[in-house]
CSV table of C-alpha atoms in Angstrom, one decimal:
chain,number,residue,atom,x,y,z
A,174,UNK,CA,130.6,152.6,41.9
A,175,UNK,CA,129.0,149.6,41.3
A,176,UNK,CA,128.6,146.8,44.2
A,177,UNK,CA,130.5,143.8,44.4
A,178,UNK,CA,127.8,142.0,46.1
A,179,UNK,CA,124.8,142.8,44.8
A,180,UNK,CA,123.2,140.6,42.1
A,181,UNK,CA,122.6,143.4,38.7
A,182,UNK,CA,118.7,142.7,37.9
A,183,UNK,CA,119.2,141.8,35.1
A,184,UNK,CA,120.7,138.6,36.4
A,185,UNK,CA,118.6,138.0,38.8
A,186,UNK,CA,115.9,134.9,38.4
A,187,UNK,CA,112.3,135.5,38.2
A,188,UNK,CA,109.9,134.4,41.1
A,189,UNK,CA,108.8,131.6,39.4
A,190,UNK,CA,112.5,130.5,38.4
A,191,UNK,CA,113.0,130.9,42.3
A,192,UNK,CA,110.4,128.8,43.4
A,193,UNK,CA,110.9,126.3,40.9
A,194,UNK,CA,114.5,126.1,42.4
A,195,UNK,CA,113.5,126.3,45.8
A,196,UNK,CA,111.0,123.4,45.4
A,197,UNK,CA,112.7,120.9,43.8
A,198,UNK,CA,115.6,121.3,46.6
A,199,UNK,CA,112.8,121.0,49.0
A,200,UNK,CA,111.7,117.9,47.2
A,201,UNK,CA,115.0,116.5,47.2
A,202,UNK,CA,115.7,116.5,50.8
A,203,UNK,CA,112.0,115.1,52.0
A,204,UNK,CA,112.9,112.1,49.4
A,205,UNK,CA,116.4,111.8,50.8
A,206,UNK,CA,115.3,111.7,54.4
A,207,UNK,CA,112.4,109.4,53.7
A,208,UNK,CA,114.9,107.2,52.0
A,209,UNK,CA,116.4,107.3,55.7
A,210,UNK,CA,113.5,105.8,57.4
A,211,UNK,CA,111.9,108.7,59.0
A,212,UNK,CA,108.2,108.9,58.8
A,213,UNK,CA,107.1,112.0,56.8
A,214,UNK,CA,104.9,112.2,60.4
A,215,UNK,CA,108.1,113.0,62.2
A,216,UNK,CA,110.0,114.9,59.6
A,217,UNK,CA,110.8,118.3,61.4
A,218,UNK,CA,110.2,121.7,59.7
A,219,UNK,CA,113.5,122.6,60.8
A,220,UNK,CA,115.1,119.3,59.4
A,221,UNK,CA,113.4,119.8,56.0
A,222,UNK,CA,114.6,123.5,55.8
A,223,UNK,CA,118.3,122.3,56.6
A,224,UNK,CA,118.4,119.7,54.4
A,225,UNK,CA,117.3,121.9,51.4
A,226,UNK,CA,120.0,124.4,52.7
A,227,UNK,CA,117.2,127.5,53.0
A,228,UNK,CA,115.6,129.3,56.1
A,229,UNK,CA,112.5,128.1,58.1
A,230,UNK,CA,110.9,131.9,57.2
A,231,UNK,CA,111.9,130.5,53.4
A,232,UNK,CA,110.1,127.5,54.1
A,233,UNK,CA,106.9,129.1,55.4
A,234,UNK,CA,106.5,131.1,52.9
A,235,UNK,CA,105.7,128.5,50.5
A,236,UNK,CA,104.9,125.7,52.4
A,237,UNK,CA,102.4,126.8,55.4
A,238,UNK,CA,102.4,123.7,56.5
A,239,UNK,CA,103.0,120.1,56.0
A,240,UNK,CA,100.2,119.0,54.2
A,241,UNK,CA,100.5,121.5,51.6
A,242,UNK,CA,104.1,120.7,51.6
A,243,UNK,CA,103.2,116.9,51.0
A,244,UNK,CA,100.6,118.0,48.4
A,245,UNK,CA,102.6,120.1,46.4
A,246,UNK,CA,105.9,117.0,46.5
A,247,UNK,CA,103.1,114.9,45.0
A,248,UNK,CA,102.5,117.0,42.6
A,249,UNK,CA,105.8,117.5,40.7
A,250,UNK,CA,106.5,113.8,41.6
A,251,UNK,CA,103.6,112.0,39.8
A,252,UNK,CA,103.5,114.7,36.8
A,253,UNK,CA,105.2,112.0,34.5
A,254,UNK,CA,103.6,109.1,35.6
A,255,UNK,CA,100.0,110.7,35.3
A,256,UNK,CA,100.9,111.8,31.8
A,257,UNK,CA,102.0,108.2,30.4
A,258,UNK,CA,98.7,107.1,31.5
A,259,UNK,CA,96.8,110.0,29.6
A,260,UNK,CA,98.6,110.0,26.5
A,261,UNK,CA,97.6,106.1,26.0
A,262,UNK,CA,94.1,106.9,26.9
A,263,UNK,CA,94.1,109.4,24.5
A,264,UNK,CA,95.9,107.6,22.0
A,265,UNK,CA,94.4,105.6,19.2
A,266,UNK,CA,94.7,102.0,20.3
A,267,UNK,CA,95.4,100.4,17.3
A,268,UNK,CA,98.3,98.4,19.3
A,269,UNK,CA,96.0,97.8,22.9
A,270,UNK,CA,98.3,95.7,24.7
A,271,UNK,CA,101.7,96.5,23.7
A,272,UNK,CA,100.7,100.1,24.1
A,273,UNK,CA,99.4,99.9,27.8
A,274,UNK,CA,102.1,97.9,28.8
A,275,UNK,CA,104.5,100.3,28.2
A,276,UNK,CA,101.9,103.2,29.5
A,277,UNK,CA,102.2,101.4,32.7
A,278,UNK,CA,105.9,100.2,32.7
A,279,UNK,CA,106.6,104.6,32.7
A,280,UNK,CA,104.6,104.8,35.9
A,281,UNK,CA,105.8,102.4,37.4
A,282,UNK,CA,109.0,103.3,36.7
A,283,UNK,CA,108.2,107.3,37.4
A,284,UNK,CA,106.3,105.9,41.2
A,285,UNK,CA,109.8,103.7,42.1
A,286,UNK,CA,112.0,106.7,41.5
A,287,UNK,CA,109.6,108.7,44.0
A,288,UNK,CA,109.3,105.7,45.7
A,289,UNK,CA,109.5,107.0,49.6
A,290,UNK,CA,107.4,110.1,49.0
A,291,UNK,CA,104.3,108.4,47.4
A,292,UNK,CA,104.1,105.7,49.7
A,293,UNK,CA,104.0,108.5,52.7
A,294,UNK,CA,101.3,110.2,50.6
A,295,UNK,CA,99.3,106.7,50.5
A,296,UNK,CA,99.5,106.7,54.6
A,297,UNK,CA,99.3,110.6,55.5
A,298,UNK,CA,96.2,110.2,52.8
A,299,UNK,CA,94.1,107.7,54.8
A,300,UNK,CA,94.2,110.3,57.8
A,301,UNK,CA,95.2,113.6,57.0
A,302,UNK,CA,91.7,115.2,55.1
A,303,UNK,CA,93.4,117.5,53.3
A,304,UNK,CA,96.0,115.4,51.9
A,305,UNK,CA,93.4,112.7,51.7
A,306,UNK,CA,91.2,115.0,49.0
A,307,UNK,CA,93.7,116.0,47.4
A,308,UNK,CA,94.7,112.6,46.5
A,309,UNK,CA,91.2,111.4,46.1
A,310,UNK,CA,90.3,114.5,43.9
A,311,UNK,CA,93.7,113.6,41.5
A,312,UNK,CA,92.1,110.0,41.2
A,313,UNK,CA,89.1,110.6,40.6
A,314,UNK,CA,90.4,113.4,37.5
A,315,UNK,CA,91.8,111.0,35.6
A,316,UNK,CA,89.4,108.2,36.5
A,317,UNK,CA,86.8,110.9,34.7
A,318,UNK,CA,89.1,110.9,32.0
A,319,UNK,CA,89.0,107.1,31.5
A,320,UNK,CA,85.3,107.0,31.4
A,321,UNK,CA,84.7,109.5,28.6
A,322,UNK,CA,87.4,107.2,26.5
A,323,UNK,CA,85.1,104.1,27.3
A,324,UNK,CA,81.8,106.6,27.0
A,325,UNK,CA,83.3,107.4,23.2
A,326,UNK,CA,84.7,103.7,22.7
A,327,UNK,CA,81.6,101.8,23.4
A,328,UNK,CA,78.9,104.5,21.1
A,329,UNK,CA,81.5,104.3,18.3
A,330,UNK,CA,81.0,100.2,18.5
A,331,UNK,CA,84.3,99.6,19.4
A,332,UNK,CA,83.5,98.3,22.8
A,333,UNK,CA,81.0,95.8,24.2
A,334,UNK,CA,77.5,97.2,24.8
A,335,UNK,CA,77.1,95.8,28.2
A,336,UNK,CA,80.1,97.4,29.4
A,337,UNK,CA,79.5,100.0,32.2
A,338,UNK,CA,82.0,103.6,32.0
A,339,UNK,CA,81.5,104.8,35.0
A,340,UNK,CA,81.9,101.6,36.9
A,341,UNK,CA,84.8,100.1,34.6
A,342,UNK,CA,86.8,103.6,35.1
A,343,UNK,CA,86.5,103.2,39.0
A,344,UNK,CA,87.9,99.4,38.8
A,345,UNK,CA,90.7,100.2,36.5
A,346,UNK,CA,91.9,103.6,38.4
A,347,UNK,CA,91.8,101.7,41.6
A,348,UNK,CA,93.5,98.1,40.0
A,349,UNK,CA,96.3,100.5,38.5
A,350,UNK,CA,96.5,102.6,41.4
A,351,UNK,CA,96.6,99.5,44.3
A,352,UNK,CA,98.9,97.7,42.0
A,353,UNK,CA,102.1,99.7,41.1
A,354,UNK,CA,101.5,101.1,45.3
A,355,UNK,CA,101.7,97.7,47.0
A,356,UNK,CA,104.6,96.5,43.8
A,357,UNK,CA,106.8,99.4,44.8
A,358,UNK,CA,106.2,99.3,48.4
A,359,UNK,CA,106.5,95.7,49.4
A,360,UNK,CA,109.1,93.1,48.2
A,361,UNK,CA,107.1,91.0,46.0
A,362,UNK,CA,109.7,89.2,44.1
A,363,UNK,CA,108.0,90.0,40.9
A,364,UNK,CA,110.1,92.3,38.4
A,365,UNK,CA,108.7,95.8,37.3
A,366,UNK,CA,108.4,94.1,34.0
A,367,UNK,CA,106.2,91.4,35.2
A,368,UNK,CA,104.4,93.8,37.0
A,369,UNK,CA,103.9,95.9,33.9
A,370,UNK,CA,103.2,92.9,31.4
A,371,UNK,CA,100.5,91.6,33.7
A,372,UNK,CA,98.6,94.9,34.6
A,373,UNK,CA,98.3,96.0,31.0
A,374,UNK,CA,97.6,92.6,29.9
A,375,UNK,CA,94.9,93.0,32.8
A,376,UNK,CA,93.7,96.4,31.5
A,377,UNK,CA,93.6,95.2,28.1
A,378,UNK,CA,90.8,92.2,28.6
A,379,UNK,CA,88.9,94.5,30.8
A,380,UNK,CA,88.4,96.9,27.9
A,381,UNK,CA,88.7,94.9,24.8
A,382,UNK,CA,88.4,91.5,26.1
A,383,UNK,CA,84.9,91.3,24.8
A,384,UNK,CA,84.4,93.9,22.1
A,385,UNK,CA,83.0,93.1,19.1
């Protein structure tokens, strides 16, 4: 007789669908605690697990502990917003401005709606060293991206000769990067669109302000 209780197999989720599950619960409940004013520094294991509505031992398992935890929320939080920034980079540029401005209004957009958990990876990131490489190391990925762009852009003409890749990838990461942080952290006043329209138009002259 067959048991009432027991999932058949071939209903049952693969690993992966599992974890997938499983980490976007997690990732749920750090936000929605964050969002309650506890720093991720005092977040409890226990309180995390609960919250997600699985078992420490469940917990564990994936998470060993709560840098990797932190590491891995960053990473399914900022897949969008990194992606909006590589498709324009990638992109012909035929439309410069309009086309980073929107590239930037997504990220901003995709950093507010994660809004408590990347601001606790900007803190836990200044002391925590393996959070803090992580972070660096995801920079410094797409600031290598930017450069070979401007590398390409300036020996196909389209760029001034006199501009410097390596050195106008680091500015731009870190102006982008500083930016949307301290925009979505801090009440400024200033409207995501203002944000977004001033930082691309910023972007913009650094690249093409002076091209031939």
């Amino acid at each position: 007789m067959p048991s009432l209780t027991r999932v058949p197999r071939s209903a049952r989720k693969p690993a992966e669908d599992r974890r997938v599950d499983f980490e976007r619960r997690v990732l749920r409940a750090v936000e929605e605690l964050l969002a309650e004013g506890i720093p991720f520094t005092e977040l409890a294991v226990q309180k995390i697990a609960a919250a997600s509505g699985s078992a420490r031992s469940t917990f564990y398992r994936y998470f060993p502990d709560k840098s990797r935890l932190l590491i891995r929320m960053a990473e399914l939080a900022t897949t969008d917003l990194f992606a909006a920034a590589e498709q324009w980079w990638a992109d012909e540029h035929a439309d410069r401005r309009a086309g980073v401005v929107r590239a930037i209004g997504v990220m901003i957009e995709g950093f507010r709606a994660h809004r408590h958990l990347l601001l606790a990876l900007s803190e836990v990131a200044t002391y925590d060293r393996e959070v803090g490489a992580y972070w660096r190391s995801r920079v410094a990925t797409f600031a290598a991206l930017v450069h070979t762009r401007l590398d390409a852009d300036r020996a196909a003409g389209r760029l001034a000769d006199d501009l410097n890749p390596t050195a106008t990838a680091l500015v731009l990461t870190s102006m982008v990067e500083r930016t949307i942080t301290v925009a979505c952290g801090l009440d400024t006043g200033i409207s995501d669109e203002e944000v977004a329209e001033a930082l691309g138009r910023a972007i913009w002259l650094v690249v093409y302000g002076d091209a031939p």
